[in-house]
XYZ file of C-alpha atoms in Angstrom:
505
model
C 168.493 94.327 104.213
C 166.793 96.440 101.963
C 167.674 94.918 98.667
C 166.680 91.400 100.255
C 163.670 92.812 100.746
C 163.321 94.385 97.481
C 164.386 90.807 95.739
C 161.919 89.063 97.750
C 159.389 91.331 97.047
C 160.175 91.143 93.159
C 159.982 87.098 93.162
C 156.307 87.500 95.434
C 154.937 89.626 92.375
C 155.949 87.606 89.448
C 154.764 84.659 91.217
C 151.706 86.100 91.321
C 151.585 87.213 87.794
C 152.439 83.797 86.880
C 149.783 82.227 88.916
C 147.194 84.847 87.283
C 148.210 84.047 83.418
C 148.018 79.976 83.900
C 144.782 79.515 81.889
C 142.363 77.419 83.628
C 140.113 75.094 81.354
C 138.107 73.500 84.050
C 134.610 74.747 85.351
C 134.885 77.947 87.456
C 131.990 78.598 89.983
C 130.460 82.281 89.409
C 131.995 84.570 91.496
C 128.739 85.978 93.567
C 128.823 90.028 92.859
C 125.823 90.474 94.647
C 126.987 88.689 97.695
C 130.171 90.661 97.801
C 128.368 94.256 97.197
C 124.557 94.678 97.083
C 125.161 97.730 94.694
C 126.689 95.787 91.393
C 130.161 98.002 91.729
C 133.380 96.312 91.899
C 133.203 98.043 95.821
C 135.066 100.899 94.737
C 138.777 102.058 95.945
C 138.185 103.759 98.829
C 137.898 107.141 97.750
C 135.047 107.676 100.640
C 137.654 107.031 103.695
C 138.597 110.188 104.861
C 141.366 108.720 106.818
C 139.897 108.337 110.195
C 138.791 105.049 110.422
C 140.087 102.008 108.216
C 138.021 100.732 105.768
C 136.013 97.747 106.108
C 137.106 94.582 104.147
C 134.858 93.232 101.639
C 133.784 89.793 102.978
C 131.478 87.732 100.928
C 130.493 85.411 103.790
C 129.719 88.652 106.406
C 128.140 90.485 102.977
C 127.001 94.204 103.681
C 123.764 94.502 105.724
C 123.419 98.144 105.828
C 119.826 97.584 103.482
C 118.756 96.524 107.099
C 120.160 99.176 109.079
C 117.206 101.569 110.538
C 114.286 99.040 109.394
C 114.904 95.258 110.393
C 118.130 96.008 112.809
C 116.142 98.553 115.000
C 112.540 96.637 115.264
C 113.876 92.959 115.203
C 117.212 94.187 117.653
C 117.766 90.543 119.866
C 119.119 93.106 122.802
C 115.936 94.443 123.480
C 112.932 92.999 125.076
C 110.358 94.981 122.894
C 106.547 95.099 124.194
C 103.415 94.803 121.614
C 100.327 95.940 123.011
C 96.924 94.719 121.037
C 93.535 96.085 121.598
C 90.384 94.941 120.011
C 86.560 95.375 120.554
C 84.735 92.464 122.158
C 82.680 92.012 119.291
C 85.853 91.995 116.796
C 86.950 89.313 118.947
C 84.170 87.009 119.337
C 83.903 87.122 115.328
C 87.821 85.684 115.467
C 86.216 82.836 118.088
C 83.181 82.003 115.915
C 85.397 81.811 112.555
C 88.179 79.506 114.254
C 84.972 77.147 115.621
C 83.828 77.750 111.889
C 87.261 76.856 110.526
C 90.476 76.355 112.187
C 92.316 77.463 109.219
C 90.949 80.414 108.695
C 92.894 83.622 107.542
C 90.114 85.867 108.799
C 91.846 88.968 110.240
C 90.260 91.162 112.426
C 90.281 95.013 113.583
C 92.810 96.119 115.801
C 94.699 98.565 117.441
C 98.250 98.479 118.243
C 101.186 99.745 120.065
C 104.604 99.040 119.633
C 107.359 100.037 121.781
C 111.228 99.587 121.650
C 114.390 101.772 122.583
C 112.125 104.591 124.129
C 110.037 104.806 120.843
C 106.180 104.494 121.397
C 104.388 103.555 117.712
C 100.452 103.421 117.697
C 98.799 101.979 115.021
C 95.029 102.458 114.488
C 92.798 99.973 112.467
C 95.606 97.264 112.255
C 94.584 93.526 111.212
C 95.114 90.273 113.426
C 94.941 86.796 112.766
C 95.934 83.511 113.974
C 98.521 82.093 112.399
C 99.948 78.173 112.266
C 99.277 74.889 110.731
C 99.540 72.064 113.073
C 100.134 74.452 116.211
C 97.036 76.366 115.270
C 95.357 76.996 118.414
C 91.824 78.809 120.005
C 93.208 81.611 121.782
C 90.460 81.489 124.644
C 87.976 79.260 125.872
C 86.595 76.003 124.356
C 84.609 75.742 121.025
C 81.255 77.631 121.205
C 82.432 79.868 123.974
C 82.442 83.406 123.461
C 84.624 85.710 125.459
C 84.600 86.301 129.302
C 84.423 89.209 130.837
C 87.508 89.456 133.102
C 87.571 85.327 133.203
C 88.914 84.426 130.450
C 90.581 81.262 129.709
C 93.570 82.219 127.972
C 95.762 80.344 125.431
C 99.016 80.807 123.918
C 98.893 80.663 119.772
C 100.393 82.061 117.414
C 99.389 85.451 115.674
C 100.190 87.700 112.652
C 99.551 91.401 113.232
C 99.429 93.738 109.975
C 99.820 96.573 110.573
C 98.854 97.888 106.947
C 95.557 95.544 106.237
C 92.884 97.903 106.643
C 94.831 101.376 105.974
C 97.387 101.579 103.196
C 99.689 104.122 104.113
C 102.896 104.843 105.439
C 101.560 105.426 109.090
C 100.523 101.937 109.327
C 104.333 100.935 108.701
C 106.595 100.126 111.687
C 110.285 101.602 110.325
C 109.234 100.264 106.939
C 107.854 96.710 108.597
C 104.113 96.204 108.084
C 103.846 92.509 109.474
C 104.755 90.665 112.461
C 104.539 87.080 113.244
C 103.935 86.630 116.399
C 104.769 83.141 117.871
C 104.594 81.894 121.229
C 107.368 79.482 122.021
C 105.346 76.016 121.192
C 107.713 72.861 122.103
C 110.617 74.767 123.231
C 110.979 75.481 127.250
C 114.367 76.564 126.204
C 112.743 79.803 124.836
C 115.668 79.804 122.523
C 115.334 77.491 119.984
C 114.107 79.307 116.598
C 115.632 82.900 117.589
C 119.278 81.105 118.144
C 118.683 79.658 114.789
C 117.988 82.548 112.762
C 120.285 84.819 114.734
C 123.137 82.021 113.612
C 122.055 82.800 109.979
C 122.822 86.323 110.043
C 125.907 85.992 112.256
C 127.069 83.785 108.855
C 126.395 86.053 106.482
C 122.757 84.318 105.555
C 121.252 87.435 104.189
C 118.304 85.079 102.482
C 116.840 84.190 106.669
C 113.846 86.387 107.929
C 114.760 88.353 111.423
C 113.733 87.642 114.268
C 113.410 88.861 118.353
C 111.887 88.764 121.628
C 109.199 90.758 122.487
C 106.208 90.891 125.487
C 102.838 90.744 123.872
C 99.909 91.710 125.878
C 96.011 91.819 124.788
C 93.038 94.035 125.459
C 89.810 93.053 124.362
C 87.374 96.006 125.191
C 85.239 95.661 128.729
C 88.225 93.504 130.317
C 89.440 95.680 133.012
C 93.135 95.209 132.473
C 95.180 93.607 129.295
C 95.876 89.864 128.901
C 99.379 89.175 129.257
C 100.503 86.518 126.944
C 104.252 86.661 127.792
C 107.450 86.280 126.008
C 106.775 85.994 122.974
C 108.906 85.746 119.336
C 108.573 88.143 116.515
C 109.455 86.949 112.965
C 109.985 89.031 109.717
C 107.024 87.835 107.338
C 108.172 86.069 104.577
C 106.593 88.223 101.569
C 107.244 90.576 98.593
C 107.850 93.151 101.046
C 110.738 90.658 102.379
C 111.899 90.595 99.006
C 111.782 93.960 98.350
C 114.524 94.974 101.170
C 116.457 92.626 99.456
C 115.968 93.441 95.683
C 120.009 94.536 95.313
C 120.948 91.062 96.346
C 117.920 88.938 95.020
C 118.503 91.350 91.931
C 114.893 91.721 91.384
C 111.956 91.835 93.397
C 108.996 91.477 90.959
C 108.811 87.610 90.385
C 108.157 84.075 92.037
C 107.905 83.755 95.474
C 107.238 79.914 96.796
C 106.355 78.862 100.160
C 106.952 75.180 100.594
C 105.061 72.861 102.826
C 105.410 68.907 103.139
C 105.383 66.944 100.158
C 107.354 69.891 98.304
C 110.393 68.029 97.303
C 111.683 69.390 94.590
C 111.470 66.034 92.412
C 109.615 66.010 88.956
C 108.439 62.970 89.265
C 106.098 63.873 92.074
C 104.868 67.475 90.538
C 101.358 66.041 88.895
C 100.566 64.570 92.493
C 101.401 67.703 94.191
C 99.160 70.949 94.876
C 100.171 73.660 93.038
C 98.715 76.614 94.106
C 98.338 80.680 94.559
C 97.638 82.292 97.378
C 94.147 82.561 97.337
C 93.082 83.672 101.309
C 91.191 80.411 101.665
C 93.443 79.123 104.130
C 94.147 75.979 102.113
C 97.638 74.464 102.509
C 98.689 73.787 99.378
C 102.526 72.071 98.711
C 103.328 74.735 96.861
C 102.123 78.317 97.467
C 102.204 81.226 95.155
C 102.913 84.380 97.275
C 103.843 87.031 94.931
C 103.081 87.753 91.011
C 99.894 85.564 91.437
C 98.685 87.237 88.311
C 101.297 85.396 86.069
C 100.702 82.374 88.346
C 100.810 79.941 84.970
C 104.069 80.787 84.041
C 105.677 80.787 87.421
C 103.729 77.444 87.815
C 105.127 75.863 84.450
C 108.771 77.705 85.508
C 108.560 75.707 88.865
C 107.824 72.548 87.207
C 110.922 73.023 84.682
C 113.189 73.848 87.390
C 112.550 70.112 89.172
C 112.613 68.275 85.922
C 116.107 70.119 85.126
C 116.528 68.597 88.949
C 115.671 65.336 88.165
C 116.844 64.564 84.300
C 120.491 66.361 84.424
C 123.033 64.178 85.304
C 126.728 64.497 85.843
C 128.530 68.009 84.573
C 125.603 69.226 83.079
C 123.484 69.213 86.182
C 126.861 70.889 87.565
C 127.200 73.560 85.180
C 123.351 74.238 85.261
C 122.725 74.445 89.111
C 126.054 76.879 88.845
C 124.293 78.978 86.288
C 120.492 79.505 88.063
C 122.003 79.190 91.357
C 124.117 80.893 93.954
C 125.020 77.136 95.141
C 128.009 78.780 98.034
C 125.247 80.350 99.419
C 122.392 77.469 99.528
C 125.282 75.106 100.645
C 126.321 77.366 103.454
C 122.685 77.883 104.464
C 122.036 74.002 103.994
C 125.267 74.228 106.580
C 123.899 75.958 109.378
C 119.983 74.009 108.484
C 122.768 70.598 109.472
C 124.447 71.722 112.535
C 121.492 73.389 114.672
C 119.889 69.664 113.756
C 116.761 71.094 111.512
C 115.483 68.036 110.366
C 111.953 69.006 109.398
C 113.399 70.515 106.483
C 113.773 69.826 103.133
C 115.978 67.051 102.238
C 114.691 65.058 105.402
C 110.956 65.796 105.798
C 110.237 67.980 102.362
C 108.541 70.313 104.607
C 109.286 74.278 106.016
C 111.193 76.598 102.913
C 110.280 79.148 100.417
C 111.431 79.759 97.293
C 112.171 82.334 94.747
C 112.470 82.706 91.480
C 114.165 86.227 90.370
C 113.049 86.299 86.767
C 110.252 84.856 85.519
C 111.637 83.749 82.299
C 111.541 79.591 81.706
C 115.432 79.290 81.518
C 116.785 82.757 82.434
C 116.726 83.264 85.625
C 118.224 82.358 89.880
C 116.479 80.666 92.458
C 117.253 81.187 95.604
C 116.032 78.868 98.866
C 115.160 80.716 101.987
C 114.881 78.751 105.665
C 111.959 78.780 107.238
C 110.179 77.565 110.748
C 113.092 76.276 113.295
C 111.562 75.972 116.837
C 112.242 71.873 116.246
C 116.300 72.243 116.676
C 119.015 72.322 119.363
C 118.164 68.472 120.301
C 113.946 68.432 119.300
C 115.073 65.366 117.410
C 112.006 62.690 115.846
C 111.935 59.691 114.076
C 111.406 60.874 110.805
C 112.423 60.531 107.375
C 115.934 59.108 107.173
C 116.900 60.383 110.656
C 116.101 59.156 114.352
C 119.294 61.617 115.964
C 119.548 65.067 114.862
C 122.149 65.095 116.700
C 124.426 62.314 115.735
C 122.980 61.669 112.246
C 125.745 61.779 109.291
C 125.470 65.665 107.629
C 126.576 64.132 104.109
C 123.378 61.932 103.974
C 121.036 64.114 105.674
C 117.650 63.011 103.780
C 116.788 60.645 101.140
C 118.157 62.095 97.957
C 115.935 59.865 95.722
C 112.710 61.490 97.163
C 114.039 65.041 97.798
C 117.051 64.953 95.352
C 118.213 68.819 95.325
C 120.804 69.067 98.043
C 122.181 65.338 97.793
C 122.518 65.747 94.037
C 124.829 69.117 94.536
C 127.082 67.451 97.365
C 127.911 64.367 94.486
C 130.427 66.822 93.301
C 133.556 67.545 94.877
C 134.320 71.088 94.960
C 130.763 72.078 95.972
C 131.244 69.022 98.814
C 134.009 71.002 100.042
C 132.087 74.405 99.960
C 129.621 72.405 102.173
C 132.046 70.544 104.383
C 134.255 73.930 104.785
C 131.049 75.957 105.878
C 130.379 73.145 108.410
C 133.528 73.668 109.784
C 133.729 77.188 110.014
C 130.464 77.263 112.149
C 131.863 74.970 114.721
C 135.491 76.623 114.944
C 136.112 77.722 118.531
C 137.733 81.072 117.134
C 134.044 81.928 115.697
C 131.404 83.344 117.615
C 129.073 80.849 115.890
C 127.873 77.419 116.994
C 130.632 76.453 119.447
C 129.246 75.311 122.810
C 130.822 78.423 124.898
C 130.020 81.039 122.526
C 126.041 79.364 122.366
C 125.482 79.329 125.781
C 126.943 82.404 126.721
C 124.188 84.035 123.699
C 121.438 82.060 125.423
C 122.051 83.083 128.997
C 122.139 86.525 128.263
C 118.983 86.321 125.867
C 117.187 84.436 129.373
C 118.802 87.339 131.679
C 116.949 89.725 129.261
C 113.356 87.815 129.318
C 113.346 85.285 132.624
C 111.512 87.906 135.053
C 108.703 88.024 132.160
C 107.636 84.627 131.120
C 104.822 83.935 133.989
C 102.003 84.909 132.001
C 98.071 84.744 132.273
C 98.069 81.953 130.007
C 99.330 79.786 133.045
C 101.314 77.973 130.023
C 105.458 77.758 129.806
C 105.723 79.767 132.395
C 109.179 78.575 133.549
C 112.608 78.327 131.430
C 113.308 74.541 131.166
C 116.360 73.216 129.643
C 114.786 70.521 127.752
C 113.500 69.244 124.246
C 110.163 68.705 123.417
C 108.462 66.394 124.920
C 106.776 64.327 122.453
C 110.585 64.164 120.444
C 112.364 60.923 120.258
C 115.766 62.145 122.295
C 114.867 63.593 125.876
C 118.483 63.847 127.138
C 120.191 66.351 124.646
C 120.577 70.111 126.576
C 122.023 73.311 125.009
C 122.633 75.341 128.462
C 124.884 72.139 130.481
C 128.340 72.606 129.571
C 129.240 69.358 130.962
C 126.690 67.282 130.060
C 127.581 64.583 127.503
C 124.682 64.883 125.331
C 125.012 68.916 124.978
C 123.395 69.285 121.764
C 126.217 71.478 120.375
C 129.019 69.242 121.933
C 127.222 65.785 120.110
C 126.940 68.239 116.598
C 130.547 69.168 116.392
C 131.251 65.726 116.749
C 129.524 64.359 114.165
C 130.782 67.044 111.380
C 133.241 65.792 108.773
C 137.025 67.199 108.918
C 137.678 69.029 106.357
């Protein structure tokens, strides 16, 4: 038995070394280093298992996370129901009243103080900055125009808010385990309380690394001479999208000093359309702009004139040079398997549908040098908040290989044209709706959601007297009122209808 064993062992290995030496002529997709280990090693041999535990396989799908480990994991932990308490002086908050009457845009911050607590930890922050926050959700947060606060009758209203905790003092006290800014987002459209946190909690689960985090938290508010806080509810907090978020990733962006993007409708990507679009810095105006400079505004002409390159290479490459070019400024298994999960949780205010709701970025500013990577952004319009927009009427049902009009947003339609990076697409697809995965499969998503609504349902009755009850339901003003993500046997369960309309592979 042993010298079968031995033979068939023998045969195994020079089939192998067989297979290796066949020289392969055709186009090879770059291995992703970074993806596989943040560091640049070749993720050594072991040496640091002392032989009590067995060590953990390199995976580049699941890729190492431990960058995250004491910072994002423990303030944006989905297990725990953190609570943000805000207080500000009446005056401070009057001046945010006036200025949103003044300008409903406005990026005005205003003086704070804050406390943040989570796992038994109590963080205080003194002289932190607050602002509203949102485009076309943008919202007063008490009262009517013209009205000033109430004393202790206040007409409260849910909006969204970004709390920065280093605007007005820049040092490490005014940092939250390395996190200076939290969007704070009240859950707008979604009764489900679910919608956006499922989505970017389905990122990481796939080994996204590029998504912000995200939680639950309670968020209460104080303005001075009230004689208790404002309790504004369950709320979501979101990672800010900034050169601080890519700065905790510089390992795997592999630089952190260059072009960040965010993207708002009209940004599609297509050369054709860059002279009509607004190209723009960040300039605290509060202007939207199609295409926002968030990071090394100072060299904003060259990132500009980089940005405008990158779409014409886009729109003029054709066949296997656009191939081999995407292959060299891209990590295109990783924006397919992100476009992946963007498909299945039905985002189609996105990109390739609606041009609308990404960032960008750019890790080298050079013209030709460098990789771009796309990061997902805004997803409380998922899980069945389906419109008539775009190509698309049922995000639900609609046909994942022809998920937006290519000839107006061309990127992601142009990359599936090709076969092997159709079946990196098609494969990731898959994968997410495999009932072996803890990923989008119906009894795996529900049993996430009710134990996210176990956590928060005794705390969403707030003094807004707005969503305070957990409805299964889509948004109202959407197209499809029937699809649900908590009824099992319901036959338009949003991620029953999905997995049915996903290619095989």
């Amino acid at each position: 038995m042993k010298r079968i064993l031995t033979t068939l062992l023998s045969l195994l290995i020079s089939a192998l070394l067989i297979v290796g030496c066949v020289e392969d002529t055709a186009f090879v997709l770059p291995d992703d280093d970074t993806t596989q280990n943040p560091d640049g090693g070749d993720g050594g041999d072991g040496d640091d298992n002392d032989g009590t535990e067995e060590p953990k396989p390199v995976n580049p799908d699941y890729p190492d996370t431990s960058w995250a480990a004491g910072e994002l994991d423990w303030v944006f932990d989905m297990g725990t129901l953190a609570e943000i308490r805000i207080s500000v002086t009446e005056e401070q908050w009057n001046e945010l009243l006036k200025e949103y009457d003044r300008d409903s845009d406005t990026p005005m911050y205003i003086h704070c103080d804050a406390e943040f607590k989570s796992k038994g930890e109590v963080h205080t922050f003194e002289d932190a900055g607050l602002r509203l926050r949102g485009n076309t959700s943008r919202r007063r947060p008490e009262g009517n125009g013209g009205q000033m606060h109430q004393t202790d009758n206040a007409d409260w209203h849910h909006c969204h808010f970004m709390l920065n905790l280093r605007k007005f003092q820049k040092d490490d006290a005014h940092e939250l385990h390395n996190v200076r800014k939290i969007h704070l987002k009240w859950h707008k459209d979604d009764s489900a309380y679910c919608r956006e946190l499922y989505c970017y909690d389905l990122f990481r689960r796939f080994g996204i690394w590029t998504a912000a985090y995200s939680s639950y938290c309670r968020l209460w508010i104080h303005v001075e001479g009230d004689s208790k806080p404002a309790y504004y509810g369950v709320y979501e907090m979101l990672e800010a999208i900034d050169d601080k978020y890519v700065k905790r990733r510089k390992e795997l962006f592999g630089d952190h000093k260059h072009n960040l993007w965010k993207c708002r409708w009209g940004a599609t990507l297509n050369y054709n359309d860059m002279g009509s679009s607004s190209i723009h810095f960040d300039d605290d105006s509060g202007a939207n702009y199609t295409y926002e400079l968030e990071s090394n505004i100072e060299n904003f002409a060259t990132a500009k004139a980089q940005l405008i390159e990158f779409t014409r290479n886009i729109m003029q490459r054709t066949g296997q040079d656009f191939h081999d070019w995407i292959a060299s400024v891209c990590d295109v298994r990783l924006l397919l398997r992100t476009y992946a999960v963007n498909v299945v949780v039905g985002m189609w205010d996105d990109y390739w549908n609606n041009s609308n709701n990404f960032y960008i970025y750019f890790n080298s500013s050079d013209m030709d040098n460098y990789k771009f990577y796309f990061i997902p952004y805004d997803y409380d319009n998922t899980l069945g908040t389906s419109s008539n927009c775009g190509v698309q009427s049922d995000a639900g049902r609609h046909d994942p290989l022809r998920w937006g009009d290519t000839g107006r947003s061309p990127l992601i339609g142009k990359i599936l044209e090709f076969e092997d990076y159709r079946k990196i697409y098609i494969e990731a697809l898959n994968e997410l709706i495999n009932p072996e995965n803890d990923l989008f499969y119906y009894q795996h998503s529900i049993a996430r959601i009710n134990g996210w609504h176990a956590m928060i349902r005794d705390y969403v009755v707030n003094d807004t007297d707005e969503d305070c009850e957990i409805k299964d339901r889509p948004a109202g003003w959407g197209n499809m009122h029937d699809y649900r993500v908590l009824d099992a046997g319901s036959s338009m369960n949003f991620f029953k209808v999905k997995a049915a309309s996903i290619p095989k592979r």
